[in-house]
XYZ file of C-alpha atoms in Angstrom:
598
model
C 77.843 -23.433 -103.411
C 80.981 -25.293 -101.700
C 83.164 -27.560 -103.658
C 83.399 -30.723 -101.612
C 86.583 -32.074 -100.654
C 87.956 -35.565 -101.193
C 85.931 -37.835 -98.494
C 87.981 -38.703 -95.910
C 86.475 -41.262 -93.731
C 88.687 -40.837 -90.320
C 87.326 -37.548 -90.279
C 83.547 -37.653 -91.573
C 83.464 -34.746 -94.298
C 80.744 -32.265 -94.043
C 77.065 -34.307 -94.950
C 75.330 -31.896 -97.620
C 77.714 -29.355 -98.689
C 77.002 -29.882 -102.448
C 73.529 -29.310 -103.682
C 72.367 -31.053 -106.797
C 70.345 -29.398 -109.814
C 67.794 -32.159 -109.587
C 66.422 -32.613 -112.969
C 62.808 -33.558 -113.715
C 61.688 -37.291 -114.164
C 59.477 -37.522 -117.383
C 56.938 -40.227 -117.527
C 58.288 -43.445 -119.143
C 57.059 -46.163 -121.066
C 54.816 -48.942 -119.958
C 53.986 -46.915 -116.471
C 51.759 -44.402 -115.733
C 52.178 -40.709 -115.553
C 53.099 -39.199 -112.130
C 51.835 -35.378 -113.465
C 50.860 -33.944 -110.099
C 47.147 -33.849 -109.344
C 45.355 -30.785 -108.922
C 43.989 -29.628 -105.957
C 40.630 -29.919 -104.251
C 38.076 -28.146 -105.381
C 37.284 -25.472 -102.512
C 34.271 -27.192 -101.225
C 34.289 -30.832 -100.235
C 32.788 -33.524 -102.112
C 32.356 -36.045 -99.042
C 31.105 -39.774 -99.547
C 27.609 -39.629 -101.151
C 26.513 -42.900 -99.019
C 28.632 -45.176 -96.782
C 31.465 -46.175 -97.958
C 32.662 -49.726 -98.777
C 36.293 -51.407 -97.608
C 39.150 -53.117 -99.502
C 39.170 -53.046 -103.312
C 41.771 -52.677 -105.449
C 45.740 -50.658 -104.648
C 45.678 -48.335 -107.831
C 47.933 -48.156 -110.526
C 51.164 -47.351 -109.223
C 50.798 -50.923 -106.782
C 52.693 -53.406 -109.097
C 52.628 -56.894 -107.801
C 55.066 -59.521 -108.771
C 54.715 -63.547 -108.449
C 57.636 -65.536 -109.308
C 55.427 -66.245 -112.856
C 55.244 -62.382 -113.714
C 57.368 -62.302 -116.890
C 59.837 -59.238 -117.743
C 60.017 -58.393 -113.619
C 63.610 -57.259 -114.276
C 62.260 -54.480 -116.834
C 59.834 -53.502 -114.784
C 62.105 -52.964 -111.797
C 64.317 -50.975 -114.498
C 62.067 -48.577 -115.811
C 60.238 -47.052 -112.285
C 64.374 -46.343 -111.276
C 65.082 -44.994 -114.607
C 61.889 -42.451 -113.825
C 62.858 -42.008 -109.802
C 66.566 -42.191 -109.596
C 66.437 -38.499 -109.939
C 63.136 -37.172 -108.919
C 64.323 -36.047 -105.619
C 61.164 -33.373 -105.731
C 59.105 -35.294 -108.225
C 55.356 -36.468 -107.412
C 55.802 -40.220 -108.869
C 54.931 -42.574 -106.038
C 55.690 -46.161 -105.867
C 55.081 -49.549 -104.128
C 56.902 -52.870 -105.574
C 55.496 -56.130 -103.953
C 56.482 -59.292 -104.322
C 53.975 -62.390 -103.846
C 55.598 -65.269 -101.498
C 57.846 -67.278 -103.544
C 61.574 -67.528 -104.655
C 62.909 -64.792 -107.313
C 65.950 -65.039 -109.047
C 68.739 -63.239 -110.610
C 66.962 -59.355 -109.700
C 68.437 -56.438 -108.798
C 65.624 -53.870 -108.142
C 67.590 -50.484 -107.806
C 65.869 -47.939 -105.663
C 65.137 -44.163 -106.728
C 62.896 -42.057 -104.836
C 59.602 -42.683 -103.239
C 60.114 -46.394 -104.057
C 59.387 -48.996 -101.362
C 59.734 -52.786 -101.970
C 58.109 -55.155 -99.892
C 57.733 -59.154 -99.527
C 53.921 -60.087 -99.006
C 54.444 -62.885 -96.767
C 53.486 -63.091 -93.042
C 57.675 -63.561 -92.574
C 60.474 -62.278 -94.861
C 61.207 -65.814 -95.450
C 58.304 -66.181 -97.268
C 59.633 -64.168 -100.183
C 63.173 -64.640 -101.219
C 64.812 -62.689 -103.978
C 67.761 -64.940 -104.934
C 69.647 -61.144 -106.128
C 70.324 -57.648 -104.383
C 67.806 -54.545 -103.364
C 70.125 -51.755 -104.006
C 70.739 -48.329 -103.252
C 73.692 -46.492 -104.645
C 74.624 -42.285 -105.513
C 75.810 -42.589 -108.874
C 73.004 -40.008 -109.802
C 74.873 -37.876 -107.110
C 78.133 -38.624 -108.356
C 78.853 -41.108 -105.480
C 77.235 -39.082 -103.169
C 75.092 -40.480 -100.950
C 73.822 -37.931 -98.479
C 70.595 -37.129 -100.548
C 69.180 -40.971 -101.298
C 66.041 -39.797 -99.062
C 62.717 -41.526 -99.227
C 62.893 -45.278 -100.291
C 62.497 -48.445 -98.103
C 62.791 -51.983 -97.894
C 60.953 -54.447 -95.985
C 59.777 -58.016 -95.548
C 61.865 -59.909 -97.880
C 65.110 -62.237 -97.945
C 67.933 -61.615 -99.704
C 70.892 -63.747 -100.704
C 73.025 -61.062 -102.463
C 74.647 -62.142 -105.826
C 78.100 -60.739 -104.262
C 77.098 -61.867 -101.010
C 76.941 -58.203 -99.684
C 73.868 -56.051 -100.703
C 74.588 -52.512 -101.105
C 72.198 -49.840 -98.696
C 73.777 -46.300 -99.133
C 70.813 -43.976 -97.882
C 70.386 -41.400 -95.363
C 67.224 -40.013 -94.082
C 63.584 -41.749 -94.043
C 65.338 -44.812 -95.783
C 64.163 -47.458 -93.338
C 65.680 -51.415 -94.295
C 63.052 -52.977 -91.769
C 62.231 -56.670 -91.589
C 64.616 -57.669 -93.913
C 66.578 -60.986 -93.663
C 69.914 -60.922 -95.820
C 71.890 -63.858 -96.396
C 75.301 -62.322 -95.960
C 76.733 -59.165 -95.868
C 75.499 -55.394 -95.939
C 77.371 -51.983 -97.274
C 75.841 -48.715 -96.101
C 78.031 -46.785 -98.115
C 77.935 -46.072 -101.750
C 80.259 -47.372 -104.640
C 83.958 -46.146 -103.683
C 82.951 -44.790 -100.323
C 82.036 -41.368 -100.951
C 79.656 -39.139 -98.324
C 76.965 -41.325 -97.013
C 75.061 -40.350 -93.405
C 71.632 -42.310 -92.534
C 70.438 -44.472 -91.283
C 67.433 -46.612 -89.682
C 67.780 -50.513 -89.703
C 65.097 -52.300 -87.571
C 63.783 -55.829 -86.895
C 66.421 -57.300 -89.483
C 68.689 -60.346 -89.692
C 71.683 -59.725 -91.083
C 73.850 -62.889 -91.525
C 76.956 -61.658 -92.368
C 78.621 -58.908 -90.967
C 77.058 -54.861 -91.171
C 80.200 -52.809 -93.016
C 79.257 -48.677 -92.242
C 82.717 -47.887 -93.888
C 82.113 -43.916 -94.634
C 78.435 -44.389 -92.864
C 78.978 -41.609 -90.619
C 75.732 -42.157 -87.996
C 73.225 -44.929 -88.069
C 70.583 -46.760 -85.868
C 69.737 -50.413 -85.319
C 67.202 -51.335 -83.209
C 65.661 -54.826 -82.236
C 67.990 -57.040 -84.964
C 70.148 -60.033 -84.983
C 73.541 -59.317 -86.773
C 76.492 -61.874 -87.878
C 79.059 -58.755 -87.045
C 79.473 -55.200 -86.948
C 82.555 -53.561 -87.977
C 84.087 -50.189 -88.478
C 82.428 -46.486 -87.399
C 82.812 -43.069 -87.859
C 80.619 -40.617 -85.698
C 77.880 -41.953 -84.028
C 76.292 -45.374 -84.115
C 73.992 -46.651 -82.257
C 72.332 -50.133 -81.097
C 69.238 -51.151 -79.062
C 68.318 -54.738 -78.474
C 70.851 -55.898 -81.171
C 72.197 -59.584 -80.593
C 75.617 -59.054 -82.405
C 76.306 -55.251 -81.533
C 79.465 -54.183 -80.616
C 80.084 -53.503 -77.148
C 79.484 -50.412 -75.624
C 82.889 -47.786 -76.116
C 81.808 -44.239 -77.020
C 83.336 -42.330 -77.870
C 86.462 -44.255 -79.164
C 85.115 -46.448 -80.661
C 81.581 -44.370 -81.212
C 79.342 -47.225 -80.352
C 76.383 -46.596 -77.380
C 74.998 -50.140 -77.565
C 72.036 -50.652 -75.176
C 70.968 -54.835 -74.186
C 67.463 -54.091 -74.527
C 64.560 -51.480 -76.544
C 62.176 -50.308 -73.226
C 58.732 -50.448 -75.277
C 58.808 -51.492 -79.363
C 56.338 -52.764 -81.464
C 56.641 -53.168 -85.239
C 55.281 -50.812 -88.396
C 52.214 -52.640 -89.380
C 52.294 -54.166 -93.047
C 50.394 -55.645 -96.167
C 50.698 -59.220 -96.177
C 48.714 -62.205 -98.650
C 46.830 -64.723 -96.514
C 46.427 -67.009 -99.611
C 44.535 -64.851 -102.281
C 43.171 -62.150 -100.025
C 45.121 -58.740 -98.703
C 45.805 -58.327 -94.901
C 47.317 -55.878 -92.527
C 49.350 -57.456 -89.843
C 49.476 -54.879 -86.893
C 52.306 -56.290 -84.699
C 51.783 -56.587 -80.451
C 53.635 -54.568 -78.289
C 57.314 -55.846 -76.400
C 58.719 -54.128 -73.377
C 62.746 -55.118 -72.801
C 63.005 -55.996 -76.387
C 66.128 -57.918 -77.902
C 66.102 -59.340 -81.898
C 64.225 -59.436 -84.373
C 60.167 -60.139 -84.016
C 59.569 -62.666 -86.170
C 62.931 -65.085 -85.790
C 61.398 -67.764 -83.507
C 58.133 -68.352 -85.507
C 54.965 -66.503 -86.603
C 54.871 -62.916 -85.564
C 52.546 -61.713 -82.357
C 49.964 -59.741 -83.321
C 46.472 -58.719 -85.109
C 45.649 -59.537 -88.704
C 42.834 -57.004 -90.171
C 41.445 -57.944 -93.349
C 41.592 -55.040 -96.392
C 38.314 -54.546 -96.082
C 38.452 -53.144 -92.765
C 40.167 -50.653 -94.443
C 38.853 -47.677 -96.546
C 42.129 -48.002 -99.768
C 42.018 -44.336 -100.896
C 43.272 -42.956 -104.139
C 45.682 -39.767 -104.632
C 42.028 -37.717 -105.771
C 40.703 -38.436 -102.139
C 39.352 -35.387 -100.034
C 39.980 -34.846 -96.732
C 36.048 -35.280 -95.991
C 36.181 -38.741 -97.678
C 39.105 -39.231 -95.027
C 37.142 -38.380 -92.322
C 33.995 -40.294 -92.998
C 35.562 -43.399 -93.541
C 36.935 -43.385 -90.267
C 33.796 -41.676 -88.875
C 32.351 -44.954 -90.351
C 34.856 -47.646 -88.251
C 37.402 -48.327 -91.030
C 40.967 -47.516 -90.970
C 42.840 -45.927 -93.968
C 45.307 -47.033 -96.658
C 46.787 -44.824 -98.353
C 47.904 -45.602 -101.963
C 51.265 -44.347 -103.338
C 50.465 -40.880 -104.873
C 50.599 -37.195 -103.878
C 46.781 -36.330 -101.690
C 45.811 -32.638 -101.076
C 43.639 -31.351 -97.879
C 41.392 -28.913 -97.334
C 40.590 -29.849 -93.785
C 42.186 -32.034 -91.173
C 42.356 -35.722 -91.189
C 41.050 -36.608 -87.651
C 41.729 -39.736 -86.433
C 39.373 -40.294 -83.274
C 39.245 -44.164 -82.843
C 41.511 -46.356 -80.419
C 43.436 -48.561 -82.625
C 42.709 -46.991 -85.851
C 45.759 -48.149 -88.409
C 47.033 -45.357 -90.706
C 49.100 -46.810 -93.491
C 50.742 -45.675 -96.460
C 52.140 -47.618 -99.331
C 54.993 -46.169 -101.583
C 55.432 -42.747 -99.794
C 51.726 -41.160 -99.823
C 51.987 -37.804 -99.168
C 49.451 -35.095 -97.689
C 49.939 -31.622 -98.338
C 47.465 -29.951 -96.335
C 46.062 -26.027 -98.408
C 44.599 -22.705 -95.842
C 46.994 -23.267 -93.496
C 45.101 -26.948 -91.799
C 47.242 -29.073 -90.002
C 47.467 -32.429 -91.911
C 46.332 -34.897 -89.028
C 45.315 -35.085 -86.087
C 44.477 -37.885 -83.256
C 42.732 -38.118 -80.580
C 43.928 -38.565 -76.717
C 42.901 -42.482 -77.125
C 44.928 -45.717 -77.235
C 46.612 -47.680 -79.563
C 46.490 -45.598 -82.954
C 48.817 -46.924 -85.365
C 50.568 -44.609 -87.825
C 52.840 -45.776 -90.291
C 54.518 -45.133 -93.813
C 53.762 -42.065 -95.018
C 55.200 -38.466 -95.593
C 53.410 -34.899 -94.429
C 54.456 -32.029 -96.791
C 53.883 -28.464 -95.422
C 51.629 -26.594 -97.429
C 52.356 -22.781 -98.897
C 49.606 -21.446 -96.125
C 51.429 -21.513 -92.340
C 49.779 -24.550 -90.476
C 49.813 -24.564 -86.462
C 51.292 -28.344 -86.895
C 51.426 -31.201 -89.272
C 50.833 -34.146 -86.909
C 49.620 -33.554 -83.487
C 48.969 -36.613 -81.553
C 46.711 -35.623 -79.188
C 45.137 -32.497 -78.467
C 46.294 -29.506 -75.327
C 45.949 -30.951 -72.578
C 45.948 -35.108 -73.157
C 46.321 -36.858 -69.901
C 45.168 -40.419 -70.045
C 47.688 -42.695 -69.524
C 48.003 -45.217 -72.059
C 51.394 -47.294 -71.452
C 49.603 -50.897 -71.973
C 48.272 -49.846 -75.791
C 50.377 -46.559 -76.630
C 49.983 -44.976 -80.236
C 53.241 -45.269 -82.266
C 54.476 -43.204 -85.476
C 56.428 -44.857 -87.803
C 58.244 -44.135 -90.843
C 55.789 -41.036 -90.791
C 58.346 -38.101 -92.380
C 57.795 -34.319 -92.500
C 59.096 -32.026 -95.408
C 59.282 -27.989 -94.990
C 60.002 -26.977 -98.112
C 62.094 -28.652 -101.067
C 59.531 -29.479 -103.356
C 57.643 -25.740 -103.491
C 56.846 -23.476 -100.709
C 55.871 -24.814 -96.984
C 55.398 -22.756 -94.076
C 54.561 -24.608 -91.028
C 55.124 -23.276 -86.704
C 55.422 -26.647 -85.164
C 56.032 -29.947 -87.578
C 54.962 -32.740 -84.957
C 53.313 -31.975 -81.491
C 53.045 -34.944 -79.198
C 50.817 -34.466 -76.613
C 49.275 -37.950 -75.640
C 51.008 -39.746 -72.807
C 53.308 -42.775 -73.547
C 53.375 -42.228 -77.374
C 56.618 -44.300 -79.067
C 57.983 -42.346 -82.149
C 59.646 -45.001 -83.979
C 61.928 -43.412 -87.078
C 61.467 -40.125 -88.190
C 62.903 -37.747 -90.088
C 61.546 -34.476 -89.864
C 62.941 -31.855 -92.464
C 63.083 -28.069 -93.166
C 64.146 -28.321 -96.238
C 67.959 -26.552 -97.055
C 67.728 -27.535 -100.780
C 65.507 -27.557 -103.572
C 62.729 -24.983 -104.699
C 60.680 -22.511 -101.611
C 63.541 -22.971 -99.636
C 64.924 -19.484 -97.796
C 65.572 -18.202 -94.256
C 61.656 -16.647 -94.008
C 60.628 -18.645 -97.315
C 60.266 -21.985 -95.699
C 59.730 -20.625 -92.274
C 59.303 -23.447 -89.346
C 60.100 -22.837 -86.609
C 59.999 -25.947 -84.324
C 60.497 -29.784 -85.576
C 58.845 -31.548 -82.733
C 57.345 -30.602 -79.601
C 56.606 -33.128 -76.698
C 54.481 -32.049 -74.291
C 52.996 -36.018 -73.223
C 54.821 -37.612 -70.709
C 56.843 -41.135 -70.581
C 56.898 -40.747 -74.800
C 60.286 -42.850 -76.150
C 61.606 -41.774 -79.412
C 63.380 -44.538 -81.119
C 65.651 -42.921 -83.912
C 64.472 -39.588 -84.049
C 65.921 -37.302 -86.942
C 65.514 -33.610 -87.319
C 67.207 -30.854 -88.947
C 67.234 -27.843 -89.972
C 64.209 -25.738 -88.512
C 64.570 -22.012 -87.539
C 64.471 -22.098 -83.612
C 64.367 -25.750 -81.805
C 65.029 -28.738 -83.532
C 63.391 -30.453 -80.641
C 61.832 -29.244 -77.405
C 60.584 -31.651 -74.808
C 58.087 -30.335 -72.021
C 57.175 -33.999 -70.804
C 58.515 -35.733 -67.856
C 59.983 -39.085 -68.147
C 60.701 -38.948 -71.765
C 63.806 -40.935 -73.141
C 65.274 -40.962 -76.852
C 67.787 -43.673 -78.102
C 69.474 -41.681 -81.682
C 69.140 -38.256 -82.430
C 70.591 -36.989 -85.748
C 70.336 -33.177 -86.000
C 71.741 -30.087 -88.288
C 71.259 -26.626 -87.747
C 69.604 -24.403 -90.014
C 72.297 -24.177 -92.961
C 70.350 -20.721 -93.829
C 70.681 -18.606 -91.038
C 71.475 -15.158 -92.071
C 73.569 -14.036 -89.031
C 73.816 -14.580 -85.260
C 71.173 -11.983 -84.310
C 69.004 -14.537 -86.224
C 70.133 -17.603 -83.591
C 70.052 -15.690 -80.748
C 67.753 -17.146 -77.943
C 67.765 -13.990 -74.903
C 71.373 -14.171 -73.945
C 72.263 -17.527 -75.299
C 74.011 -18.121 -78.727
C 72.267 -20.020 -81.131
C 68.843 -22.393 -79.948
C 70.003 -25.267 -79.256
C 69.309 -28.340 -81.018
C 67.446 -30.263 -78.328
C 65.917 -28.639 -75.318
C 64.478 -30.463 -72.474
C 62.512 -27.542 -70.725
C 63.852 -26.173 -66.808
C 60.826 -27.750 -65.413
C 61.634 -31.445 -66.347
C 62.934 -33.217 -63.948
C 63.622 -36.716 -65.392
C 64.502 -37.212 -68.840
C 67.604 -39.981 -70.464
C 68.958 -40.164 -74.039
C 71.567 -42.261 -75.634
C 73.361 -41.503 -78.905
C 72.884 -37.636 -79.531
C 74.608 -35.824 -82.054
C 73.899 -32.107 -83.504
C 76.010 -30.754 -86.414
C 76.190 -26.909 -87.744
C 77.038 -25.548 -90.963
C 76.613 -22.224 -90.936
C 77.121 -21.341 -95.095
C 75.334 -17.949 -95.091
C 77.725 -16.626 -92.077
C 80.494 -18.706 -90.736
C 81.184 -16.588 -87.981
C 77.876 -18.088 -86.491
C 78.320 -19.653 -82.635
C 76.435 -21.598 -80.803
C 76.809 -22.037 -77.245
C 75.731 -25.721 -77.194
C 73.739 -28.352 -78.743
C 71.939 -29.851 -76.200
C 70.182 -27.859 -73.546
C 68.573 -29.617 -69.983
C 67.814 -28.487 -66.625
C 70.480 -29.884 -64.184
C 68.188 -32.666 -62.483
C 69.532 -35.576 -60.774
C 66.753 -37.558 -62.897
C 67.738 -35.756 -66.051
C 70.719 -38.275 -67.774
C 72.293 -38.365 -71.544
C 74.782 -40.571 -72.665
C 76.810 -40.666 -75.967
C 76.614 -36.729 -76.933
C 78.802 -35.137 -79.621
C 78.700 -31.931 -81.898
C 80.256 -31.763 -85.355
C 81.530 -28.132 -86.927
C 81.447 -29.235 -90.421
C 84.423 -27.702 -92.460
C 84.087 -24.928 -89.920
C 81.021 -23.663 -91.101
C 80.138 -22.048 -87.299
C 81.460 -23.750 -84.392
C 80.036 -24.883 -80.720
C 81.550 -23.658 -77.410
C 80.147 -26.458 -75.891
C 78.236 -29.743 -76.478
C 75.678 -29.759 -73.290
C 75.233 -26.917 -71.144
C 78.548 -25.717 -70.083
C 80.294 -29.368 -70.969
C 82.156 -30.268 -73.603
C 85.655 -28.879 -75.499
C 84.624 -26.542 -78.318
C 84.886 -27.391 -81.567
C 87.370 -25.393 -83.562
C 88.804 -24.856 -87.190
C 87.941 -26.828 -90.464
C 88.843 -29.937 -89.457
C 85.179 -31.335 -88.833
C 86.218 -33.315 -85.507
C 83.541 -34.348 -83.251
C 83.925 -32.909 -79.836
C 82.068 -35.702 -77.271
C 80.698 -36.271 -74.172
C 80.187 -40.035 -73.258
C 78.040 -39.009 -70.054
C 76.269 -35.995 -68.588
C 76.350 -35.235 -65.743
């Protein structure tokens, strides 16, 4: 394994050159046990009768009111258990009752999301910080995956709060009351990053941030960059300059429409499902109450980590839609999702891990389906898919009430063996993929070349889908591969498969390497702003890939804001798109850019 060198900002040092021995989080005091549940027994237990909506969130739900004594404790002991647990199955939700809290810090680990309950994030204000650091990672940053923040204001005790993640991290509908740092303590490695719907007072300090998104947000200033970041509908943003400085900074978002969330309508649980904008600029929620649908809980079937897959299905067979409680859920069969504007929504990173080779979940070619806020795990059996939205073949057209995925992450690998061919299929028409990070795993246990074989992150087949910060990495052949016409993505984050054995294991026909994102010969309109692919090649450095980005030349076919990173020469790139673009070349991990193409 690589010694890393000093970070150097001006440069960007390589992302995740250092893995971690990650150690095991032990059950503490005062919470419950996260032991991982067993699996399904083979046949299905199903719902003996119909089955009822709301009750309670389960045991690893803990609500706070500004009354709750020994919060700060509380807050303590679920990091002390999931600062660490990188691969761990603890699962957890903090929310916080409208109301003012003071003098908290509530420090972050791992499958941890905190949340205000109000119908705004002024509702709940946490006079104190939400904070992410690396000091687990020895100031590391570049592996603070899977944690969130959302609906709450903050008015941090330093006046900046301190947000050093990188992928599936989202900060969404947050209000902070002065500055924000998205690097860790002392500026080491730190590469995210998703920020959405958010007002941020003060000014937004990346320092050693070396790519990050904002979309839809008001900001007080922006300042600094390294590689790539990116802004869509941002009152605030820096102008557009890429590559020098690296900002692609668009006026508006084409279609948005918020992650749905939990929310207290005096005593009783709601899910507000926010309305669609087109030509969106700032946050959703500044000017007043949100637009949108409120569902009451028991609309919704709240299932428990011992759930089966048939349960799943009945209760949507039955008219509700699902909540998923924080906690680790095994399937036997596919969760189909056949109802227009049925809400999918997890709380504290629920995770499926579908068994015989199933894929996870699965939605029909309808409107409006809402997914949202939870994580898909590959199983140790190959599955065709883990999402597919919309079956072979979808062709209704559903641009006034599209489905979105949200927050909704994919893991190949890491935490045992996963095999899966293709991780997310889209094939329903107008779809919006809104932050997603979707991960062969290059760390952790079941990881190897064949071991944690996937061979496609996400396919796109429907046409006129948008991909709003789309993240993927690491998969055997293409990261991405886009069939649809009319598709556009603002932020792409990609790495190459660290593991690849040797360049007859890359090789696509006559072509070096498969390229990170390929929009297929017969497309003839496609646009994407703020691309970037990276290689690190640590099994064979000699390893070359002829570009990063692959698409027909079209005169509807347009990209904007494209680089590729050699990191500490680990491989290199003749080219960045096509036959454009310098080559990258020696250790020096320098982005080589193209600001347009063609």
């Amino acid at each position: 394994m690589p010694t890393p060198p000093t970070p150097d900002r001006s440069s960007g040092p390589p992302r995740r050159a250092v893995l971690a021995t990650m150690a095991a989080a032990l059950p503490l005091s005062g919470l419950p046990s996260t032991a991982c549940a067993a699996p399904p027994p083979a046949a299905p237990r199903g719902p003996a009768g119909p089955l009822p909506g709301g009750g309670d969130l389960g045991e690893n739900v803990l609500v706070f009111d500004p009354a709750t004594p020994g919060i700060q404790g509380k807050l303590d002991a679920v990091f002390r258990q999931q600062e660490k647990a990188q691969f761990g199955t603890g699962r957890y939700a903090l929310l916080f009752k409208p109301g003012t809290y003071d003098g908290l810090n509530a420090q972050l680990g791992f499958y941890t999301s905190i949340a205000g309950l109000g119908l705004s994030p002024d509702d709940t204000t946490i006079n104190g910080d939400v904070t992410v650091d690396a000091g687990w990672f020895d100031g590391n940053a570049t592996q603070n995956f899977w944690r969130s923040a959302e609906n709450l204001a903050l008015k941090p005790v330093s006046g900046t709060n301190r947000w050093a993640v990188a992928q599936a991290a989202p900060f969404r509908r947050m209000h902070v009351k002065g500055g924000l740092n998205l690097a860790p303590d002392g500026d080491g490695w730190a590469s995210g990053g998703y920020l959405a719907d958010c007002r941020i007072d003060g000014t937004v300090e990346p320092r050693s941030q070396q790519q990050w998104y904002t979309r839809d947000s008001a900001l007080g200033g922006w300042q600094g960059a390294v590689w790539n970041m990116v802004f869509s509908g941002v009152e605030g943003a820096p102008a557009q300059s890429f590559p020098d400085p690296p900002f692609t900074t668009l006026d508006h978002t084409p279609v948005s429409r918020e992650k749905p969330f939990l929310y207290l309508d005096g005593e009783a649980y709601k899910v507000f499902v926010p309305e669609k904008r087109t030509d969106a600029r700032g946050t959703s929620w500044g000017s007043g109450t949100p637009r949108g649908t409120s569902l009451p809980l028991d609309r919704f079937y709240v299932a428990k980590p011992d759930t089966d897959a048939a349960t799943l299905n009945a209760a949507l067979d039955q008219g509700l839609h699902l909540l998923l409680t924080p906690g680790v859920y095994h399937l036997d069969r596919t969760v189909e999702v056949n109802r227009p504007g049925t809400v999918v929504l997890g709380l504290g990173y629920a995770t499926l891990i579908p068994r015989k080779g199933v894929t996870a979940l699965k939605v029909a070619d309808v409107d409006g389906v809402r997914l949202a806020g939870f994580l898909l795990d590959a199983g140790p059996d190959n599955s065709p898919a883990l999402l597919e939205v919309g079956p072979e073949g979808a062709s209704k057209d559903h641009a006034a009430n599209p489905t979105t995925v949200q927050d909704v992450f994919v893991r190949v690998g890491g935490a045992g063996p996963g095999k899966v061919t293709c991780a997310i299929v889209i094939n329903s028409n107008d779809t919006v993929i809104d932050h997603t990070w979707v991960w062969r795993a290059d760390h952790g246990e079941g990881v190897g070349w064949d071991v944690n074989r996937a061979d496609y992150g996400v396919r796109v087949n429907g046409d006129r889908v948008l991909a709003t910060g789309l993240f993927v990495e690491h998969f055997n052949k293409y990261d991405v591969h886009w069939r649809g016409e009319r598709g556009r993505t603002i932020f792409f984050q990609n790495e190459k498969a660290y593991d690849a054995p040797n360049q007859a294991a890359v090789q696509d026909g006559d072509t070096k390497g498969f390229a990170a994102y390929l929009v297929d010969d017969k497309v003839t309109e496609h646009e994407g702003w703020g691309l970037g692919s990276y290689c690190f090649y640590q099994v064979d450095p000699t390893i070359r890939q002829d570009h990063g980005f692959a698409v027909p030349k079209a005169p509807g076919v347009k990209l904007h804001g494209l680089l590729v990173v050699s990191l500490g020469g680990k491989g290199q790139y003749e080219h960045v798109v096509n036959g454009t673009g310098a080559p990258t070349s020696g250790e020096t991990t320098v982005p080589s850019t193209v600001a347009s193409y063609p």
